[in-house]
CSV table of C-alpha atoms in Angstrom, one decimal:
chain,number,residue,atom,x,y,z
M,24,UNK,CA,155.1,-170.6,65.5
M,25,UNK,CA,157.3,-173.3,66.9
M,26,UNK,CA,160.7,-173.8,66.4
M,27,UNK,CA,161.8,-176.0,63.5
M,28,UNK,CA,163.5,-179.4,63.7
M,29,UNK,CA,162.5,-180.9,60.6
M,30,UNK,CA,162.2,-178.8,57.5
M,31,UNK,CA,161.3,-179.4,54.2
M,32,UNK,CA,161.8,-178.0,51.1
M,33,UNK,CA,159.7,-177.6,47.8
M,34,UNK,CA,159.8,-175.4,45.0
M,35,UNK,CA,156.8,-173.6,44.2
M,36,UNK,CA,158.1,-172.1,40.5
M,37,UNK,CA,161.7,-172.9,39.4
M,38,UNK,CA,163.6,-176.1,39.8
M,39,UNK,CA,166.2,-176.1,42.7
M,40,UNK,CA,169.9,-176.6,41.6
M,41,UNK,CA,170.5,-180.0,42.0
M,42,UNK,CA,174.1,-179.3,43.0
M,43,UNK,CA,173.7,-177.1,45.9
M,44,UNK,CA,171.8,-179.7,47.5
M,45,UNK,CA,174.7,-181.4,49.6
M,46,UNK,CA,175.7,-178.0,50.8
M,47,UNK,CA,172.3,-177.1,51.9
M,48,UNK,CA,172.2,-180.1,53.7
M,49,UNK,CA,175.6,-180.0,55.4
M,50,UNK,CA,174.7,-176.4,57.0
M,51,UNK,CA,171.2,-177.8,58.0
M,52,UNK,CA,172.9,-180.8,59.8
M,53,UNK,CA,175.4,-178.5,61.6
M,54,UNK,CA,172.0,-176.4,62.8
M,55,UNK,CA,170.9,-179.5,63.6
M,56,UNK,CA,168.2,-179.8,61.3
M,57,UNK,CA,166.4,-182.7,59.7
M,58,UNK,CA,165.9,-181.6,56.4
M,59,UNK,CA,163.4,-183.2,53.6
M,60,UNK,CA,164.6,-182.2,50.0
M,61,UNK,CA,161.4,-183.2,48.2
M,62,UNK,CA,162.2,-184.8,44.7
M,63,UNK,CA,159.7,-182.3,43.2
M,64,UNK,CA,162.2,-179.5,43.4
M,65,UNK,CA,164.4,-181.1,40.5
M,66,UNK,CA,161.5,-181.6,37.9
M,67,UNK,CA,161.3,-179.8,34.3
M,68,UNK,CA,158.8,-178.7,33.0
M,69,UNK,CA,159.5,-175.6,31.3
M,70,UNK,CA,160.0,-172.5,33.4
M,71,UNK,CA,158.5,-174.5,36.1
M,72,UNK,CA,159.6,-177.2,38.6
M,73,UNK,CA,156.9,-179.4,37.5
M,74,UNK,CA,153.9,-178.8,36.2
M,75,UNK,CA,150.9,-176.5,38.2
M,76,UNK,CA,149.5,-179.5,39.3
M,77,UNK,CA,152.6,-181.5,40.3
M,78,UNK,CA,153.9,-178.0,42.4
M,79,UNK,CA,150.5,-178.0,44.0
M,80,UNK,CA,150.5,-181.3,45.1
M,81,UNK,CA,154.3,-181.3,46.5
M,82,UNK,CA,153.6,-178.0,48.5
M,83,UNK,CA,150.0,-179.6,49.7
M,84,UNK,CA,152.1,-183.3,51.1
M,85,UNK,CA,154.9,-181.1,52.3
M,86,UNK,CA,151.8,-178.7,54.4
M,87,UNK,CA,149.7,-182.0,55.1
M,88,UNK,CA,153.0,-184.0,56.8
M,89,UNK,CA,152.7,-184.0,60.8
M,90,UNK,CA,156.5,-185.2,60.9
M,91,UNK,CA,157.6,-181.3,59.1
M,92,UNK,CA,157.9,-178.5,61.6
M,93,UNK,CA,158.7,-175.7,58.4
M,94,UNK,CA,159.0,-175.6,55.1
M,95,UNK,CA,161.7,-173.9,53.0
M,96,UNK,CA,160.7,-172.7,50.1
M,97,UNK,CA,163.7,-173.4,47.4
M,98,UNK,CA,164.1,-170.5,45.4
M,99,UNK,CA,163.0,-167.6,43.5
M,100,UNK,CA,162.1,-167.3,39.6
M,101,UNK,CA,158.1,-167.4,39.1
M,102,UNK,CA,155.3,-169.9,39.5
M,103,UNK,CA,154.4,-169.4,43.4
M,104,UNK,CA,151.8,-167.4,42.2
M,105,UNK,CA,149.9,-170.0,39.9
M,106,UNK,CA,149.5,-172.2,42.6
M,107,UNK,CA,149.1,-170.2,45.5
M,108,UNK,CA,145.7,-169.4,46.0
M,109,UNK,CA,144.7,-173.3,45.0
M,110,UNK,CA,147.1,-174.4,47.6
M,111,UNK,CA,145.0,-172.6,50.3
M,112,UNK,CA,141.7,-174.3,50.0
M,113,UNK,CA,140.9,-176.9,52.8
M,114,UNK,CA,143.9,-176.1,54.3
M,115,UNK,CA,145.1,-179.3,56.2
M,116,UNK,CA,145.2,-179.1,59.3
M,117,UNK,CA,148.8,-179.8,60.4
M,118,UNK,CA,149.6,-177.0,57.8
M,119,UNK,CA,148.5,-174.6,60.3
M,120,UNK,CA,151.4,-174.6,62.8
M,121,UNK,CA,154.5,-174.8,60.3
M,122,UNK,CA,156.9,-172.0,59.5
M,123,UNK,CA,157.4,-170.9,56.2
M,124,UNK,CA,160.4,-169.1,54.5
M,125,UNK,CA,161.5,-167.7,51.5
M,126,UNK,CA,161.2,-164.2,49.4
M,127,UNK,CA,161.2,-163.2,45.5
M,128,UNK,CA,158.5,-164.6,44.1
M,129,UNK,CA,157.7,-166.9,47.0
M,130,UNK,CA,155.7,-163.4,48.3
M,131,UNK,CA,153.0,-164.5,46.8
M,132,UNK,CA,152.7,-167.6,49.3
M,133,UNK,CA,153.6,-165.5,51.8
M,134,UNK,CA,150.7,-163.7,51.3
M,135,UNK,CA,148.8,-166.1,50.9
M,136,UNK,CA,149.6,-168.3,54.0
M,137,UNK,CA,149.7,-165.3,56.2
M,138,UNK,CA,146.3,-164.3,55.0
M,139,UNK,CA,144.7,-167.5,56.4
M,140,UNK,CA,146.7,-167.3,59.5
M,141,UNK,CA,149.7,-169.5,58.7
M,142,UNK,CA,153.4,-168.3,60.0
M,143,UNK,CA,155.6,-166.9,57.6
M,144,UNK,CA,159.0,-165.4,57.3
M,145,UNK,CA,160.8,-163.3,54.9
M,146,UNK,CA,164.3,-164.7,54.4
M,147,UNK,CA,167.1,-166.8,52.4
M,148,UNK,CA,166.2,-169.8,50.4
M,149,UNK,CA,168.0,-172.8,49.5
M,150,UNK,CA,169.1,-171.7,46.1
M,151,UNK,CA,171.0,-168.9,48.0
M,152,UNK,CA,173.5,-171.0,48.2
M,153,UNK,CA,175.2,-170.4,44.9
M,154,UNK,CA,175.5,-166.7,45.7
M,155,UNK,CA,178.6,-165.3,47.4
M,156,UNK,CA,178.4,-165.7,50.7
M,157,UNK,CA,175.8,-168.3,50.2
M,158,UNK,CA,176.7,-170.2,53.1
M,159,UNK,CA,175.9,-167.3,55.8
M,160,UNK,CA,172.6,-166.7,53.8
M,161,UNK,CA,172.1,-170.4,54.4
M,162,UNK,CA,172.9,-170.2,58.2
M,163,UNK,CA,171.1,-167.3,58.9
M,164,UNK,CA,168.0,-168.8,57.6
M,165,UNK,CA,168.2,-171.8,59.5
M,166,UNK,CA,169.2,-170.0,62.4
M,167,UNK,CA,165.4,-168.3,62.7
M,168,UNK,CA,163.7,-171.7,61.7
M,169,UNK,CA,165.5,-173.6,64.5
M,170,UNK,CA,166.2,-171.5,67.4
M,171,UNK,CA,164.8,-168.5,66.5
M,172,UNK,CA,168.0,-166.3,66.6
M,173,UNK,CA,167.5,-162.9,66.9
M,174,UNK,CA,170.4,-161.1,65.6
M,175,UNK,CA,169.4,-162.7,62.4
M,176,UNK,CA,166.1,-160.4,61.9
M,177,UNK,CA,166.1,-157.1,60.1
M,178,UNK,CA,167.8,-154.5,62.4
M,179,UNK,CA,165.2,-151.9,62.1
M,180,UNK,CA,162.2,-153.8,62.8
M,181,UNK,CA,160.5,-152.2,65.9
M,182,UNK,CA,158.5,-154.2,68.7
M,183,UNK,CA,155.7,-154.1,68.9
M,184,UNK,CA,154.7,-153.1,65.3
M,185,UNK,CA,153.9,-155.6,63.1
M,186,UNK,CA,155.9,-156.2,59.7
M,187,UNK,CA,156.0,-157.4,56.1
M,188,UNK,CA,158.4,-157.2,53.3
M,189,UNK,CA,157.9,-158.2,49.9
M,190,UNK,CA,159.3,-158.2,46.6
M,191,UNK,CA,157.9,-154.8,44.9
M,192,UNK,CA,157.3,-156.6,41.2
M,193,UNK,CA,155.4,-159.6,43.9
M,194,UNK,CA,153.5,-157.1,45.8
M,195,UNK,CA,152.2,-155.2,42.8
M,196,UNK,CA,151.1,-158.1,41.0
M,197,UNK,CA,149.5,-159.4,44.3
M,198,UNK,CA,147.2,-156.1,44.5
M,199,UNK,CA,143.6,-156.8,43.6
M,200,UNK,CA,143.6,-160.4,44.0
M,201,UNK,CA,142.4,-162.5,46.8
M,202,UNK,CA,146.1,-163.2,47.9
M,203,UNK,CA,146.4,-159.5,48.4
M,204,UNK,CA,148.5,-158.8,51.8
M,205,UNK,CA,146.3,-156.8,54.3
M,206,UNK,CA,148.6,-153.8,55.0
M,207,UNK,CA,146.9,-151.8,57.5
M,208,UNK,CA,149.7,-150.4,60.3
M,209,UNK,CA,152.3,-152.4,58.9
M,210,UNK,CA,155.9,-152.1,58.6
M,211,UNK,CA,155.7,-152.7,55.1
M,212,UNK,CA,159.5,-153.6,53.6
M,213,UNK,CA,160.5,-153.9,49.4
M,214,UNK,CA,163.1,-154.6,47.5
M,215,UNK,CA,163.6,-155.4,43.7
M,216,UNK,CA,166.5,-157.5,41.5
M,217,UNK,CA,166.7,-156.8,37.5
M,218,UNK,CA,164.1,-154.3,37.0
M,219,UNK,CA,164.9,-150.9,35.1
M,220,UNK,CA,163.8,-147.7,37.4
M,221,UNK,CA,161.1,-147.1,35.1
M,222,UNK,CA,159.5,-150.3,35.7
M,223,UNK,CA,160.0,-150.0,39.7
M,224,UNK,CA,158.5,-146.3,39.5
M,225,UNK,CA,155.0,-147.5,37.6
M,226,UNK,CA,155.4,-150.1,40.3
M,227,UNK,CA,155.4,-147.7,43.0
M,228,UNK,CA,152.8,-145.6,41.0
M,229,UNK,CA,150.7,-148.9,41.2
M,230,UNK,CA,151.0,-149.9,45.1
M,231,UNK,CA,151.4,-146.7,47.0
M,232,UNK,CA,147.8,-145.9,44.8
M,233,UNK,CA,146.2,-148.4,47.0
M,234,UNK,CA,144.4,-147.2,49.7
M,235,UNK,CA,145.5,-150.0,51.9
M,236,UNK,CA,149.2,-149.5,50.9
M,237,UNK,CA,148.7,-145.4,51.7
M,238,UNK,CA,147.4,-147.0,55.5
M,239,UNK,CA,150.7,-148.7,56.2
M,240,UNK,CA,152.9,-147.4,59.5
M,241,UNK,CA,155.6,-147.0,57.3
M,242,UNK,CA,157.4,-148.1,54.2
M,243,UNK,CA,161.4,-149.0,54.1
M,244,UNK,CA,163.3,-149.7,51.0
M,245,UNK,CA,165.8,-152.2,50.8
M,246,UNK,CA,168.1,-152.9,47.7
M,247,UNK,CA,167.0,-152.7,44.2
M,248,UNK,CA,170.2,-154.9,42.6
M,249,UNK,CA,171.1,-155.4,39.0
M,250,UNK,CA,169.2,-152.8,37.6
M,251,UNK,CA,169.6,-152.4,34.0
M,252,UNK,CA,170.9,-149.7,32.0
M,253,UNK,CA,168.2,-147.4,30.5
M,254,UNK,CA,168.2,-146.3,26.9
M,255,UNK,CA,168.5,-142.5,28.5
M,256,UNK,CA,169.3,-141.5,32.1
M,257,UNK,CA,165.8,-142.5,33.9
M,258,UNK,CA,166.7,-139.0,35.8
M,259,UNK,CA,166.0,-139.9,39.7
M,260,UNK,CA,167.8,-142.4,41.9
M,261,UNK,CA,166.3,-145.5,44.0
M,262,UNK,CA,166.2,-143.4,46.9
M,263,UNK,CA,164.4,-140.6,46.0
M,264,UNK,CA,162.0,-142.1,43.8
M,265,UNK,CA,160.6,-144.1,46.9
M,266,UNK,CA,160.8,-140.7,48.8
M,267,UNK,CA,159.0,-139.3,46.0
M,268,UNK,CA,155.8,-142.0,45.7
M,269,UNK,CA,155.7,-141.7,49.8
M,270,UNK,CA,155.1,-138.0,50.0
M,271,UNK,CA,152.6,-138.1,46.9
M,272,UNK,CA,150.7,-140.5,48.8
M,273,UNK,CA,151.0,-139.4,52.6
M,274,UNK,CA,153.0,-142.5,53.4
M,275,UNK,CA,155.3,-142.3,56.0
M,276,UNK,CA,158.7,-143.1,54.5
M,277,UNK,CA,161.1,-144.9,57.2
M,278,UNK,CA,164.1,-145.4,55.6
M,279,UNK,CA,166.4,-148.1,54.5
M,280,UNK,CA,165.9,-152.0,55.0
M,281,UNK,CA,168.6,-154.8,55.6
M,282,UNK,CA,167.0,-157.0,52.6
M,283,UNK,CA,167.3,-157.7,49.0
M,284,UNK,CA,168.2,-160.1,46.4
M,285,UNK,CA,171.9,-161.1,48.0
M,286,UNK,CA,173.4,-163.3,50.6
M,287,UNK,CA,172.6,-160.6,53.1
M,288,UNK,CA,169.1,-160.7,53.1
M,289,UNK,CA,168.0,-160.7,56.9
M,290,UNK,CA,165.2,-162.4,58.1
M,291,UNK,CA,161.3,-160.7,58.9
M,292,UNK,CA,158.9,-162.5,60.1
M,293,UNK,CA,155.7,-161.6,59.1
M,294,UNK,CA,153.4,-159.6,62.2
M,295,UNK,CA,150.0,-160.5,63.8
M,296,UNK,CA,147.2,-161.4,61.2
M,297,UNK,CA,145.4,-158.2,60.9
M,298,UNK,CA,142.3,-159.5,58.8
């Protein structure tokens, strides 16, 4: 994965904020980045920035373009996953030696990508901006694309073992399709934003089931942020619920991870191919 000079970005599922645009592009100037806002990031269509088709082709020009050395996804939301698997077929091949960055629902790409050997990278989108703090998020991204900084990456990722993080509602969902992330002596990282600890613990029930999941090195847990208020006290905490699923299912639990749905998200690049 070579470092990035010129990135683009394109939304796979929601529609960037048209706003944070000049923002985005001041802090990729001062990296001294080229960077391609692709007009497909402000279409409407619904939920969706654009329709299927027109989210397929932008991501398919934006892979396809020798002059684009990464590509950013712009935010969060959903849709990634309706396009991601088509996106993969006869992958072009200039697509091949790009970066690409995001997290949220932009896991499923991830996946995807880094299933047929493309480089990818857990970390801050575009769309970060508008959080507080947004402008470090920004920086931090754009830090790994174009010098590959490492005090930006996740401080607990070891050397030498190969990591992943995903969101845990992503990760689920990706499970039993042909997307589905190989796992195998991984350093596998999740974290969660707006989901009540009932829905992350039949999440958890879900993926540490998996007999891939239950092969991982080890699982870390980053924040699970704005989690709404059950009707009655759920009864466990975060911590121990992912403590919980990891001894059930003989998975090593390592411990906290630096990322989540916030302007500190740190950056993971995703390990060697292991399928």
């Amino acid at each position: 994965m070579g470092k990035a000079s010129t990135i683009a970005v394109v939304a796979p599922g929601r529609a960037l904020d048209a706003s944070l645009v000049p923002l985005v592009q001041a802090r990729a100037e001062a990296a001294g980045a080229e960077l391609i806002v692709h007009p497909q990031c402000f279409a409407d269509d619904g939920h969706f920035a654009g329709s299927d088709a027109e989210r397929l082709d932008a991501l398919r020009r934006v892979m396809a373009d020798e002059r684009v050395d990464a590509v950013w996804f712009a935010r969060g939301g959903y849709g990634a996953g309706r396009i991601a698997e088509a996106a993969m077929a006869d992958l072009p091949e200039a697509a091949r030696g790009k970066a690409y960055m995001g997290y949220s629902d932009a896991g499923f790409l991830l996946a995807a990508l880094h299933k047929v050997g493309c480089a990818v990278v857990h970390g801050p989108m575009p769309q970060d901006a508008a959080r507080e703090g947004g402008e470090e998020a920004l920086d931090r991204a754009l830090a790994w694309l174009m010098r590959r900084d490492e005090a930006t990456l996740e401080p607990g990722l070891s050397p030498g073992l190969p990591a992943m993080a995903f969101n845990l509602t992503v990760l689920s969902d990706l499970v039993g399709t042909p997307m589905a992330p190989t796992l195998t002596g991984v350093d596998l990282l999740i974290e969660d934003v707006g989901e009540y600890l009932y829905a992350t613990d039949r999440a958890l029930l879900h993926v540490t089931g998996q007999e891939e999941v239950r092969g991982v090195a080890r699982l870390r847990h980053g924040r699970f942020s704005d989690v709404p208020e059950n009707d009655v006290p759920f009864g466990q905490g975060l911590d121990d619920m992912v403590k919980s699923w990891c001894e059930l299912s003989g998975i090593r639990h390592g411990g906290s991870a630096d990322i989540g749905h916030d302007a500190a998200n740190k950056i993971v690049p995703f390990g060697p191919r292991t399928a």
